[in-house]
Tab-separated table of C-alpha atoms (C1' of nucleotides) in Angstrom:
chain	number	residue	atom	x	y	z
E	8	MET	CA	0.000	0.000	0.000
E	9	ALA	CA	2.703	2.439	1.006
E	10	LYS	CA	4.701	1.712	-2.113
E	11	LYS	CA	5.627	4.942	-3.808
E	12	ALA	CA	5.383	5.638	-7.476
E	13	LYS	CA	8.660	6.071	-9.328
E	14	ASP	CA	9.979	9.575	-9.795
E	15	ARG	CA	10.970	11.058	-13.099
E	16	LYS	CA	14.684	10.472	-12.550
E	17	GLN	CA	14.057	6.746	-12.337
E	18	VAL	CA	11.928	6.956	-15.452
E	19	LEU	CA	14.817	8.637	-17.248
E	20	GLY	CA	17.159	5.863	-16.158
E	21	GLU	CA	14.882	3.114	-17.376
E	22	ILE	CA	14.407	4.746	-20.736
E	23	LYS	CA	18.182	4.909	-21.125
E	24	ASN	CA	18.560	1.234	-20.238
E	25	ILE	CA	15.953	0.062	-22.704
E	26	ALA	CA	17.330	2.282	-25.456
E	27	SER	CA	20.867	1.068	-24.898
E	28	ASP	CA	19.716	-2.573	-24.985
E	29	VAL	CA	18.083	-1.959	-28.320
E	30	TYR	CA	21.197	-0.221	-29.592
E	31	LYS	CA	23.488	-3.073	-28.488
E	32	LYS	CA	21.296	-5.688	-30.146
E	33	ILE	CA	21.310	-3.769	-33.381
E	34	MET	CA	25.093	-3.368	-33.284
E	35	LYS	CA	25.397	-7.132	-32.832
E	36	LYS	CA	23.005	-7.590	-35.745
E	37	LYS	CA	20.407	-9.254	-33.541
E	38	ALA	CA	16.714	-8.376	-33.681
E	39	PRO	CA	15.910	-6.020	-30.820
E	40	GLU	CA	12.800	-6.705	-28.797
E	41	ILE	CA	10.876	-4.610	-26.324
E	42	THR	CA	8.558	-6.439	-23.944
E	43	MET	CA	5.690	-5.142	-21.830
E	44	PRO	CA	2.918	-6.696	-19.763
E	45	LEU	CA	-0.209	-7.749	-21.628
E	46	ARG	CA	-3.139	-5.675	-20.400
E	47	SER	CA	-6.486	-7.392	-20.460
E	48	LEU	CA	-8.864	-9.114	-18.087
E	49	SER	CA	-7.258	-12.409	-19.079
E	50	ASN	CA	-3.974	-11.299	-17.539
E	51	VAL	CA	-5.198	-10.263	-14.085
E	52	LYS	CA	-6.179	-12.007	-10.890
E	53	TYR	CA	-8.050	-10.758	-7.853
E	54	SER	CA	-7.821	-11.505	-4.159
E	55	ASP	CA	-9.260	-9.695	-1.144
E	56	LYS	CA	-5.906	-9.577	0.543
E	57	VAL	CA	-4.298	-7.549	-2.204
E	58	GLY	CA	-7.483	-5.685	-3.096
E	59	PHE	CA	-6.874	-4.881	-6.747
E	60	PHE	CA	-6.360	-6.582	-10.115
E	61	GLU	CA	-2.779	-7.858	-10.222
E	62	LEU	CA	-0.936	-8.765	-13.390
E	63	ILE	CA	-0.269	-12.477	-13.685
E	64	GLY	CA	2.756	-12.221	-15.922
E	65	LYS	CA	1.730	-12.639	-19.560
E	66	MET	CA	3.838	-10.386	-21.725
E	67	LYS	CA	3.582	-8.965	-25.194
E	68	SER	CA	6.515	-7.863	-27.252
E	69	ARG	CA	7.347	-5.421	-29.969
E	70	THR	CA	10.018	-6.594	-32.333
E	71	LEU	CA	11.817	-4.905	-35.177
E	72	THR	CA	10.753	-6.444	-38.485
E	73	ALA	CA	9.787	-5.026	-41.841
E	74	ASN	CA	6.139	-4.947	-40.788
E	75	THR	CA	6.629	-3.445	-37.380
E	76	ILE	CA	9.358	-0.952	-38.070
E	77	LYS	CA	7.027	2.016	-37.787
E	78	SER	CA	5.528	1.199	-34.415
E	79	PHE	CA	8.953	0.163	-33.162
E	80	ALA	CA	10.365	3.533	-34.162
E	81	GLN	CA	7.366	5.322	-32.662
E	82	THR	CA	7.891	3.544	-29.365
E	83	LEU	CA	11.509	4.686	-29.175
E	84	LEU	CA	10.709	8.214	-30.322
E	85	LEU	CA	7.968	8.593	-27.744
E	86	MET	CA	10.338	7.382	-25.035
E	87	ASN	CA	12.802	9.957	-26.268
E	88	GLU	CA	10.169	12.660	-26.023
E	89	SER	CA	9.468	11.585	-22.457
E	90	LYS	CA	13.180	11.770	-21.719
E	91	ARG	CA	13.344	15.278	-23.139
E	92	LEU	CA	10.431	16.391	-20.961
E	93	ALA	CA	11.991	14.884	-17.848
E	94	ARG	CA	15.241	16.664	-18.529
E	95	ILE	CA	13.675	20.090	-18.782
E	96	GLY	CA	11.185	19.293	-16.020
E	97	ASP	CA	8.150	20.023	-18.147
E	98	THR	CA	4.949	18.257	-19.148
E	99	GLU	CA	2.765	18.248	-22.219
E	100	SER	CA	-0.727	17.000	-22.926
E	101	LYS	CA	-1.362	13.709	-24.675
E	102	ARG	CA	-2.577	15.581	-27.694
E	103	GLU	CA	0.450	17.864	-27.763
E	104	ALA	CA	2.643	14.775	-27.788
E	105	TYR	CA	0.679	13.555	-30.784
E	106	TYR	CA	1.330	16.810	-32.642
E	107	VAL	CA	5.029	16.720	-31.725
E	108	SER	CA	5.169	13.431	-33.636
E	109	LYS	CA	4.341	15.321	-36.808
E	110	ASN	CA	8.057	16.214	-36.859
E	111	TRP	CA	9.067	12.573	-36.951
E	112	GLY	CA	8.880	12.220	-40.716
E	113	ASP	CA	7.691	8.807	-41.815
E	114	ALA	CA	7.352	7.639	-38.220
E	115	ARG	CA	4.727	10.264	-37.353
E	116	PHE	CA	1.420	9.086	-35.920
E	117	ASP	CA	-1.447	9.110	-38.394
E	118	SER	CA	-4.157	9.357	-35.754
E	119	ASP	CA	-4.389	10.315	-32.111
E	120	ASP	CA	-5.608	6.804	-31.265
E	121	GLU	CA	-2.420	5.375	-32.674
E	122	ALA	CA	-0.381	7.745	-30.507
E	123	PHE	CA	-2.292	6.927	-27.336
E	124	THR	CA	-1.905	3.171	-27.878
E	125	VAL	CA	1.861	3.504	-28.062
E	126	MET	CA	1.805	5.837	-25.066
E	127	ASP	CA	-0.028	3.205	-23.017
E	128	ASP	CA	2.505	0.601	-24.116
E	129	VAL	CA	5.465	2.704	-23.034
E	130	GLU	CA	3.751	3.384	-19.758
E	131	ALA	CA	3.246	-0.324	-19.118
E	132	MET	CA	6.757	-1.132	-20.189
E	133	LEU	CA	8.302	1.338	-17.738
E	134	GLN	CA	5.785	0.377	-15.031
E	135	VAL	CA	5.039	4.013	-14.313
E	136	ASN	CA	2.056	6.182	-14.891
E	137	ARG	CA	1.613	8.553	-17.746
E	138	GLU	CA	2.066	11.668	-15.640
E	139	GLN	CA	5.533	10.581	-14.580
E	140	MET	CA	6.437	10.243	-18.231
E	141	GLY	CA	5.444	13.886	-18.603
E	142	PHE	CA	2.202	13.324	-20.489
E	143	ILE	CA	-0.913	14.692	-18.842
E	144	PRO	CA	-4.584	14.455	-19.860
E	145	GLU	CA	-6.249	17.607	-21.153
E	146	GLU	CA	-9.297	17.336	-18.982
E	147	LYS	CA	-9.537	17.431	-15.253
E	148	GLY	CA	-10.991	14.847	-12.946
E	149	GLY	CA	-14.215	14.858	-11.018
E	150	ALA	CA	-15.838	17.394	-8.700
E	151	VAL	CA	-15.530	17.522	-4.910
E	152	ALA	CA	-17.597	19.265	-2.249
E	153	GLY	CA	-17.979	18.921	1.497
E	154	LYS	CA	-16.095	18.766	4.749
E	155	LEU	CA	-12.607	18.755	3.346
E	156	VAL	CA	-9.664	21.122	3.142
E	157	VAL	CA	-7.267	20.304	0.322
E	158	ILE	CA	-3.733	21.561	0.894
E	159	ASP	CA	-2.111	22.210	-2.467
E	160	GLY	CA	1.300	23.741	-1.815
E	161	LYS	CA	0.672	27.140	-0.255
E	162	ASP	CA	-3.049	27.063	-0.986
E	163	LYS	CA	-5.585	25.760	1.475
E	164	ILE	CA	-8.784	24.993	-0.368
E	165	ASP	CA	-11.942	24.683	1.705
E	166	CYS	CA	-14.413	22.481	-0.152
E	167	THR	CA	-17.365	23.830	1.830
E	168	LYS	CA	-16.881	27.281	0.309
E	169	PHE	CA	-17.774	26.713	-3.319
E	170	GLY	CA	-21.449	27.619	-3.049
E	171	SER	CA	-23.296	25.743	-5.740
E	172	GLY	CA	-20.002	25.014	-7.510
E	173	ALA	CA	-17.274	22.544	-6.583
E	174	TYR	CA	-13.542	21.883	-6.350
E	175	SER	CA	-12.189	20.333	-9.503
E	176	ILE	CA	-9.656	17.499	-9.075
E	177	PRO	CA	-6.394	18.401	-10.845
E	178	SER	CA	-4.697	16.015	-13.261
E	179	SER	CA	-1.938	15.243	-10.765
E	180	VAL	CA	-2.847	14.715	-7.113
E	181	GLU	CA	0.326	13.174	-5.726
E	182	HIS	CA	1.401	16.306	-3.829
E	183	LEU	CA	-1.959	17.074	-2.191
E	184	GLU	CA	-2.584	16.842	1.540
E	185	PHE	CA	-5.915	16.683	3.309
E	186	LYS	CA	-7.576	17.982	6.447
E	187	THR	CA	-10.975	16.644	7.376
E	188	ASN	CA	-13.275	15.427	10.130
E	189	ALA	CA	-15.836	13.939	7.786
E	190	LYS	CA	-17.101	10.411	8.457
E	191	PHE	CA	-17.107	9.037	4.918
E	192	VAL	CA	-16.704	9.763	1.213
E	193	LEU	CA	-19.763	9.387	-1.015
E	194	VAL	CA	-18.853	8.874	-4.665
E	195	VAL	CA	-21.635	9.323	-7.234
E	196	GLU	CA	-21.744	8.514	-10.918
E	197	THR	CA	-23.368	11.572	-12.449
E	198	SER	CA	-22.953	15.305	-12.108
E	199	ALA	CA	-26.721	15.685	-11.970
E	200	LEU	CA	-26.984	13.786	-8.687
E	201	PHE	CA	-23.862	15.493	-7.379
E	202	GLN	CA	-25.469	18.884	-7.952
E	203	ARG	CA	-28.640	17.826	-6.203
E	204	LEU	CA	-26.656	16.675	-3.161
E	205	ASN	CA	-24.491	19.776	-3.225
E	206	ASN	CA	-27.349	22.256	-3.609
E	207	HIS	CA	-28.989	20.793	-0.532
E	208	LYS	CA	-25.656	20.737	1.333
E	209	TYR	CA	-26.096	17.022	1.905
E	210	TRP	CA	-22.472	16.857	3.027
E	211	ASP	CA	-23.328	19.139	5.946
E	212	LYS	CA	-26.222	16.993	7.167
E	213	ALA	CA	-24.352	13.722	6.766
E	214	ASN	CA	-20.914	15.070	7.702
E	215	CYS	CA	-19.239	13.705	4.595
E	216	ILE	CA	-17.376	14.529	1.402
E	217	ILE	CA	-19.098	14.048	-1.956
E	218	VAL	CA	-17.309	13.321	-5.224
E	219	ALA	CA	-18.729	13.200	-8.759
E	220	MET	CA	-17.061	10.810	-11.206
E	221	GLY	CA	-18.887	11.717	-14.399
E	222	GLY	CA	-19.064	8.239	-15.884
E	223	VAL	CA	-15.973	6.036	-15.725
E	224	PRO	CA	-13.658	7.823	-13.268
E	225	THR	CA	-10.511	9.362	-14.723
E	226	ARG	CA	-7.203	8.268	-13.287
E	227	SER	CA	-6.801	11.419	-11.227
E	228	THR	CA	-10.262	10.989	-9.712
E	229	ARG	CA	-9.440	7.403	-8.731
E	230	ARG	CA	-6.085	8.392	-7.291
E	231	PHE	CA	-7.582	11.348	-5.417
E	232	ILE	CA	-10.193	9.183	-3.692
E	233	ARG	CA	-7.607	6.527	-2.906
E	234	ARG	CA	-5.158	8.976	-1.352
E	235	LEU	CA	-7.897	10.663	0.654
E	236	ALA	CA	-9.217	7.331	1.929
E	237	ASP	CA	-5.747	6.047	2.834
E	238	ASP	CA	-4.542	9.240	4.497
E	239	LYS	CA	-7.634	9.801	6.573
E	240	LYS	CA	-8.703	6.163	7.046
E	241	MET	CA	-12.121	6.966	5.663
E	242	PRO	CA	-14.715	4.559	4.295
E	243	VAL	CA	-15.764	5.103	0.681
E	244	TYR	CA	-19.329	4.459	-0.518
E	245	VAL	CA	-20.190	4.357	-4.197
E	246	PHE	CA	-23.536	5.213	-5.756
E	247	THR	CA	-24.021	4.472	-9.472
E	248	ASP	CA	-26.860	3.742	-11.864
E	249	GLY	CA	-28.417	0.309	-11.416
E	250	ASP	CA	-27.157	-1.139	-14.688
E	251	PRO	CA	-24.376	-3.478	-15.861
E	252	TYR	CA	-22.299	-0.553	-16.978
E	253	GLY	CA	-22.442	1.127	-13.585
E	254	TYR	CA	-21.480	-2.111	-11.833
E	255	LEU	CA	-18.859	-3.558	-14.107
E	256	ASN	CA	-17.260	-0.575	-15.746
E	257	ILE	CA	-17.599	2.210	-13.258
E	258	TYR	CA	-17.648	0.649	-9.785
E	259	ARG	CA	-15.408	-2.289	-10.596
E	260	THR	CA	-12.850	0.021	-12.185
E	261	LEU	CA	-12.860	2.407	-9.245
E	262	LYS	CA	-12.461	-0.351	-6.662
E	263	VAL	CA	-10.038	-2.858	-8.142
E	264	GLY	CA	-8.892	-1.290	-11.414
E	265	SER	CA	-9.267	-2.459	-14.997
E	266	GLY	CA	-7.773	-4.997	-17.351
E	267	ASN	CA	-6.933	-2.336	-19.890
E	268	ALA	CA	-4.721	-0.350	-17.528
E	269	ALA	CA	-3.703	-3.259	-15.319
E	270	HIS	CA	-0.154	-2.002	-14.867
E	271	ILE	CA	-1.268	1.024	-12.845
E	272	ASN	CA	-4.098	-0.529	-10.823
E	273	GLU	CA	-1.957	-0.681	-7.724
E	274	PHE	CA	-1.981	3.102	-7.417
E	275	PHE	CA	-5.260	3.997	-9.058
E	276	CYS	CA	-7.802	1.765	-7.380
E	277	VAL	CA	-9.774	2.196	-4.156
E	278	PRO	CA	-9.931	-1.244	-2.476
E	279	GLN	CA	-11.815	0.097	0.545
E	280	ALA	CA	-14.795	1.173	-1.612
E	281	LYS	CA	-18.186	-0.395	-0.918
E	282	PHE	CA	-21.144	-0.450	-3.274
E	283	LEU	CA	-24.153	1.314	-1.797
E	284	GLY	CA	-26.500	1.229	-4.777
E	285	VAL	CA	-28.464	1.154	-6.930
E	286	THR	CA	-28.489	-2.642	-6.456
E	287	PRO	CA	-30.921	-4.947	-8.266
E	288	ALA	CA	-32.575	-5.526	-4.878
E	289	ASP	CA	-33.042	-1.751	-4.470
E	290	ILE	CA	-34.894	-1.586	-7.761
E	291	GLU	CA	-37.522	-3.931	-6.359
E	292	HIS	CA	-37.518	-2.677	-2.794
E	293	TYR	CA	-37.933	0.998	-3.716
E	294	LYS	CA	-40.274	0.236	-6.633
E	295	LEU	CA	-38.167	2.295	-9.019
E	296	PRO	CA	-39.273	3.102	-12.545
E	297	THR	CA	-37.142	1.001	-14.889
E	298	HIS	CA	-36.002	0.572	-18.458
E	299	PRO	CA	-35.883	-2.867	-20.063
E	300	LEU	CA	-32.388	-4.316	-20.444
E	301	LYS	CA	-31.049	-4.039	-23.954
E	302	ASP	CA	-29.428	-7.035	-25.653
E	303	VAL	CA	-26.000	-5.528	-25.058
E	304	ASP	CA	-26.802	-5.147	-21.356
E	305	ILE	CA	-27.675	-8.827	-21.059
E	306	LYS	CA	-24.537	-9.739	-22.922
E	307	ARG	CA	-22.457	-7.564	-20.619
E	308	LEU	CA	-24.000	-9.256	-17.560
E	309	LYS	CA	-23.288	-12.739	-18.874
E	310	ASP	CA	-19.808	-11.732	-19.845
E	311	GLY	CA	-19.134	-10.240	-16.431
E	312	ILE	CA	-20.249	-13.428	-14.684
E	313	LYS	CA	-18.100	-15.529	-16.970
E	314	ASN	CA	-14.923	-13.464	-17.377
E	315	ASP	CA	-14.562	-10.825	-14.680
E	316	PRO	CA	-12.167	-12.030	-11.944
E	317	PHE	CA	-13.778	-9.644	-9.478
E	318	VAL	CA	-17.282	-11.025	-10.012
E	319	LYS	CA	-15.997	-14.579	-9.956
E	320	HIS	CA	-14.441	-13.876	-6.592
E	321	HIS	CA	-17.567	-12.364	-5.028
E	322	LYS	CA	-20.612	-14.639	-5.039
E	323	ASP	CA	-22.726	-11.685	-3.892
E	324	TRP	CA	-21.959	-9.856	-7.099
E	325	GLU	CA	-22.574	-12.943	-9.179
E	326	LYS	CA	-25.974	-13.305	-7.566
E	327	ALA	CA	-26.781	-9.637	-8.074
E	328	LEU	CA	-25.919	-9.827	-11.756
E	329	GLN	CA	-27.999	-12.985	-12.153
E	330	LYS	CA	-30.884	-11.297	-10.409
E	331	MET	CA	-30.691	-8.405	-12.852
E	332	SER	CA	-30.587	-10.868	-15.762
E	333	LYS	CA	-33.790	-12.417	-14.497
E	334	MET	CA	-35.541	-9.092	-13.806
E	335	LYS	CA	-34.553	-7.865	-17.271
E	336	LYS	CA	-34.688	-4.337	-15.895
E	337	ARG	CA	-32.322	-1.521	-15.037
E	338	ALA	CA	-32.757	1.804	-13.234
E	339	GLU	CA	-30.896	5.078	-13.174
E	340	GLN	CA	-29.891	7.086	-10.126
E	341	GLN	CA	-32.357	9.727	-11.213
E	342	ALA	CA	-35.191	7.190	-10.964
E	343	PHE	CA	-35.701	8.101	-7.302
E	344	ALA	CA	-37.107	11.419	-8.489
E	345	ALA	CA	-40.292	9.537	-9.369
E	346	HIS	CA	-41.133	9.430	-5.656
E	347	SER	CA	-40.160	13.021	-4.977
E	348	LEU	CA	-37.214	15.149	-5.940
E	349	ASN	CA	-35.450	14.797	-2.613
E	350	TYR	CA	-36.420	11.208	-1.866
E	351	VAL	CA	-32.866	10.161	-2.546
E	352	ILE	CA	-31.569	12.457	0.200
E	353	ASP	CA	-34.370	12.163	2.743
E	354	VAL	CA	-35.058	8.437	2.496
E	355	TYR	CA	-32.797	6.364	0.316
E	356	LEU	CA	-29.337	7.421	1.449
E	357	GLN	CA	-30.358	7.509	5.101
E	358	GLU	CA	-31.753	3.987	5.017
E	359	LYS	CA	-28.917	2.555	2.983
E	360	LEU	CA	-26.196	4.026	5.188
E	361	LYS	CA	-27.791	2.372	8.215
E	362	ASN	CA	-28.002	-1.050	6.557
E	363	PRO	CA	-24.605	-2.385	5.477
E	364	LYS	CA	-26.347	-5.698	4.758
E	365	THR	CA	-27.938	-4.136	1.676
E	366	TRP	CA	-24.555	-3.155	0.204
E	367	LEU	CA	-22.429	-5.134	-2.177
E	368	PRO	CA	-18.689	-5.784	-1.711
Z	17	DG	C1'	-3.463	-21.696	-31.551
Z	18	DT	C1'	-1.791	-17.478	-29.691
Z	19	DG	C1'	-0.940	-12.839	-29.381
Z	20	DA	C1'	-0.925	-8.112	-31.636
Z	21	DT	C1'	-3.792	-4.852	-33.692
Z	22	DG	C1'	-7.643	-2.396	-35.536
Z	23	DC	C1'	-12.353	-1.483	-35.064
Z	24	DG	C1'	-16.744	-0.755	-33.019
Z	25	DA	C1'	-19.839	-0.299	-29.016
Z	26	DC	C1'	-20.896	1.828	-24.752
Z	27	DC	C1'	-21.094	5.845	-21.118
Z	28	DG	C1'	-21.162	10.924	-19.291
Z	29	DT	C1'	-19.921	15.562	-20.152
Z	30	DC	C1'	-18.991	19.496	-22.925
Z	31	DT	C1'	-18.690	22.390	-27.065
Z	32	DC	C1'	-19.871	23.891	-31.493
Z	33	DG	C1'	-22.520	24.529	-35.443
Z	34	DA	C1'	-26.555	23.591	-38.349
Z	35	DG	C1'	-31.277	23.737	-38.634
Z	36	DT	C1'	-35.903	25.138	-37.073
Y	29	DA	C1'	-33.659	31.850	-29.409
Y	30	DC	C1'	-33.722	27.275	-28.893
Y	31	DT	C1'	-32.948	22.293	-29.983
Y	32	DC	C1'	-30.394	18.567	-31.572
Y	33	DG	C1'	-26.693	15.937	-33.342
Y	34	DA	C1'	-21.805	15.207	-34.061
Y	35	DG	C1'	-17.415	15.046	-32.349
Y	36	DA	C1'	-13.819	15.629	-28.683
Y	37	DC	C1'	-12.311	13.758	-24.422
Y	38	DG	C1'	-11.321	10.262	-20.946
Y	39	DG	C1'	-12.574	5.883	-19.869
Y	40	DT	C1'	-14.285	0.586	-20.396
Y	41	DC	C1'	-14.558	-3.925	-23.174
Y	42	DG	C1'	-15.150	-7.704	-26.957
Y	43	DC	C1'	-14.547	-9.409	-31.564
Y	44	DA	C1'	-12.508	-10.178	-36.102
Y	45	DT	C1'	-8.411	-10.550	-38.500
Y	46	DC	C1'	-3.736	-11.412	-39.499
Y	47	DA	C1'	1.071	-12.848	-38.756
Y	48	DC	C1'	3.906	-16.124	-36.667
DNA sequence: GTGATGCGACCGTCTCGAGT
DNA sequence: ACTCGAGACGGTCGCATCAC
């Protein structure tokens, strides 16, 4: 848990080592090869003790052949760009890095997707995160409001003082410190619900901190919640839509990480998170208005039961997903508005917080 | 058969421009 | 003046295809 991320000096060193290996191989007329962990659900395992998706060791490699010469060159050039940034102590956005490649002649990236794929590969290869390579996302993370003071260098930011607005999580959160007496962190999927809670100062009544993810949480949002929860020993409760996407993509990713970015799960997941709702049982119990499951939803449920190491580990989740399959229904967070606009604050959250038995792991 | 890669599908939010 | 759709952005995943 306390393991620290590598600093940029170490990143520089590793880039040099890999580059010199490649150079030596070429001088000896041997085919150079760069290896990196394979990132997919098939290459991770889950256990409660560790608390996040761990890599199980499958590797993929990038070799230098006639067919792969371009992506091989791009990999080295991007590492070089990272090295340059580390040396001058600067950062650039992912997209800026893509445009820098336009100076690489024939090796330039043809699309931004292509650039980001290679960037992810380099990141996995070095076992660091993108920010330490000097590449930062253009957009910020989620929104925060409530009983929290964020200490960002000389600035002390009081998250109760944003009125109807909120504190916006920066792209790098490693240097932040926290001061709080709140009892828990409530993480919600949509900005709409966040605004409802914030406008009614729910965090004041419940003595908590609220965070909006806005769909799948960005890395900085995940890291922010993790650091806050670790530092202040706070429980984290998650509130998403009652659908396969909310369970398997949003909650699962926040708590234990993803297959796609398996190499950084250790730092970017929140193992202490608990799932408050909306559970399939809630949909029945609170008589929520529902939508029928689409074919893709059913497929996603089946797939989750079959392939997701996290679901396979937790029978409770397996049962919940099967229950949803049988109900053939899903419900959004906003569905509580059918009872009354503030039902979610006055009834639902109060009842759920008192009944840990209704949560999911 | 296995792994690398490209492509499409999905989600939430935001912005911009075309059309009404 | 307003609505609506497309595309950017940051994420997730599965599937088809191709090379080895």
